[in-house]
Amino acid sequence: MRLREFLEARGADYSFKVVAHVNLRGGIGKTISSITLATRAVQYGFKTCILDLDSQGSASLAFGKLPGEDDPIFYDVWQRPTEMLPGALQRIEDQLFILPSSLENGLLDINMINPSAQKNAVRGVCAELKANHFDLVVIDCPPSLGTAVISTICAADIIVIPVASDAFSFRGLEITLNEISSICQTFSIRPPQIRILYTKFDRRIKISHDAAARLKANYAQYLIPIYIRTSTDFLKALERGETVFAHSQKSHAKDDYDLYVRSLLHLDSALAGEEDD
Ligand SMILES: Nc1ncnc2c1ncn2[C@@H]1O[C@H](COP(=O)(O)OP(=O)(O)OP(=O)(O)O)[C@@H](O)[C@H]1O
Ligand SMILES: [Mg+2]
């Protein structure tokens, strides 16, 4: 029996979801978390699309899918997703696709100033993905609070804020939480579910433990109870143009992200008692 049918029979929920990784702070694992979540979710049977909204195009680059001059990106498709989106998606593997990104997406900050467009742009693209039978959309955001992030906040069911142990991360976390709340008020929308993912945890370093204690003390209601430990495996996988889930050998990078995916997508009880690969 296919894994998905097996998990569905045990109560796993494959209803359409939009998950975004957002933090103003750069370099704390938004892209690694996006591509790793997407790859693992596919292994659990979710038909998944990555929306790369960062004009750096890091998620696209990670899969060798940087767009060419004529390849459409979000900037080109958001006004006419029904017509434009299917042809713009690049296939990474059987059930995994990406809408790649390039510098041109940075123009959204200049050209998408109408609040109604901001509210509906990412929503429209996600609605089209739902219509195309995707189960999961994973959005990789730039380290800013510009238009792409505003539009993402309006579209996401779950916003995951990755946080590392440094002070800039915590400041980014506070600003991101405030921004989410102010956008929900401005646009009168239902707040997304907010989760905090602690990344780059290094048990040998005191500051890592201090940051964990601070997250537990101040953000317990949002905190995912799994920490992502530092590992060189992420960099090595990127060098190979893949994620840590491309191979079957064991690693704590895989263990941590697997637990994250299980927790985020509520797969724990359906998987209880199963051996992972
Ligand atoms: N758990 C980890 N252990 C070790 N290195 C990591 C870990 N997570 C991410 N990295 C590395 O840190 C760097 C930044 O990660 P990533 O690109 O995912 O951050 P980001 O938040 O998307 O950055 P930006 O805001 O610039 O887009 C990358 O080189 C990545 O390989
Ligand atoms: Mg990134």
CSV table of N, CA, C and O in Angstrom, one decimal, residues 145 149-151 153-154 178-189:
chain,number,residue,atom,x,y,z
A,145,LEU,N,10.4,42.8,5.0
A,145,LEU,CA,9.0,42.9,5.3
A,145,LEU,C,8.3,43.6,4.1
A,145,LEU,O,7.4,44.4,4.3
A,149,VAL,N,6.3,39.6,1.3
A,149,VAL,CA,6.0,39.0,2.7
A,149,VAL,C,4.6,39.4,3.1
A,149,VAL,O,3.9,38.6,3.7
A,150,ILE,N,4.2,40.7,2.8
A,150,ILE,CA,2.8,41.1,3.2
A,150,ILE,C,1.8,40.2,2.5
A,150,ILE,O,0.9,39.7,3.1
A,151,SER,N,2.0,40.0,1.2
A,151,SER,CA,1.1,39.1,0.5
A,151,SER,C,1.1,37.7,1.0
A,151,SER,O,0.1,37.0,1.0
A,153,ILE,N,1.8,36.8,4.1
A,153,ILE,CA,1.1,36.7,5.4
A,153,ILE,C,-0.5,36.6,5.2
A,153,ILE,O,-1.2,35.9,5.9
A,154,CYS,N,-0.9,37.3,4.1
A,154,CYS,CA,-2.4,37.2,3.8
A,154,CYS,C,-2.8,35.9,3.3
A,154,CYS,O,-4.0,35.5,3.3
A,178,ASN,N,4.9,41.3,15.2
A,178,ASN,CA,4.2,42.6,15.1
A,178,ASN,C,3.6,42.8,13.8
A,178,ASN,O,2.5,43.3,13.6
A,179,GLU,N,4.4,42.5,12.8
A,179,GLU,CA,4.0,42.8,11.4
A,179,GLU,C,2.8,41.8,11.0
A,179,GLU,O,1.8,42.3,10.4
A,180,ILE,N,2.9,40.6,11.5
A,180,ILE,CA,1.8,39.7,11.2
A,180,ILE,C,0.5,40.2,11.8
A,180,ILE,O,-0.6,40.3,11.1
A,181,SER,N,0.6,40.7,13.1
A,181,SER,CA,-0.6,41.1,13.7
A,181,SER,C,-1.1,42.4,13.0
A,181,SER,O,-2.3,42.6,12.8
A,182,SER,N,-0.2,43.3,12.6
A,182,SER,CA,-0.7,44.6,12.0
A,182,SER,C,-1.3,44.3,10.7
A,182,SER,O,-2.3,44.9,10.3
A,183,ILE,N,-0.7,43.4,9.9
A,183,ILE,CA,-1.3,43.1,8.6
A,183,ILE,C,-2.7,42.4,8.7
A,183,ILE,O,-3.6,42.7,8.0
A,184,CYS,N,-2.8,41.5,9.7
A,184,CYS,CA,-4.1,40.9,9.9
A,184,CYS,C,-5.2,41.9,10.2
A,184,CYS,O,-6.3,41.8,9.8
A,185,GLN,N,-4.8,42.9,11.0
A,185,GLN,CA,-5.8,44.0,11.3
A,185,GLN,C,-6.1,44.9,10.1
A,185,GLN,O,-7.2,45.1,9.8
A,186,THR,N,-5.0,45.3,9.4
A,186,THR,CA,-5.2,46.2,8.3
A,186,THR,C,-6.1,45.5,7.2
A,186,THR,O,-7.0,46.2,6.7
A,187,PHE,N,-5.9,44.2,7.0
A,187,PHE,CA,-6.7,43.6,5.9
A,187,PHE,C,-7.9,42.8,6.4
A,187,PHE,O,-8.5,42.1,5.7
A,188,SER,N,-8.1,42.9,7.7
A,188,SER,CA,-9.3,42.2,8.4
A,188,SER,C,-9.3,40.7,8.0
A,188,SER,O,-10.3,40.2,7.5
A,189,ILE,N,-8.1,40.1,8.2
A,189,ILE,CA,-8.1,38.6,7.9
A,189,ILE,C,-7.9,37.8,9.1
A,189,ILE,O,-7.3,38.3,10.1
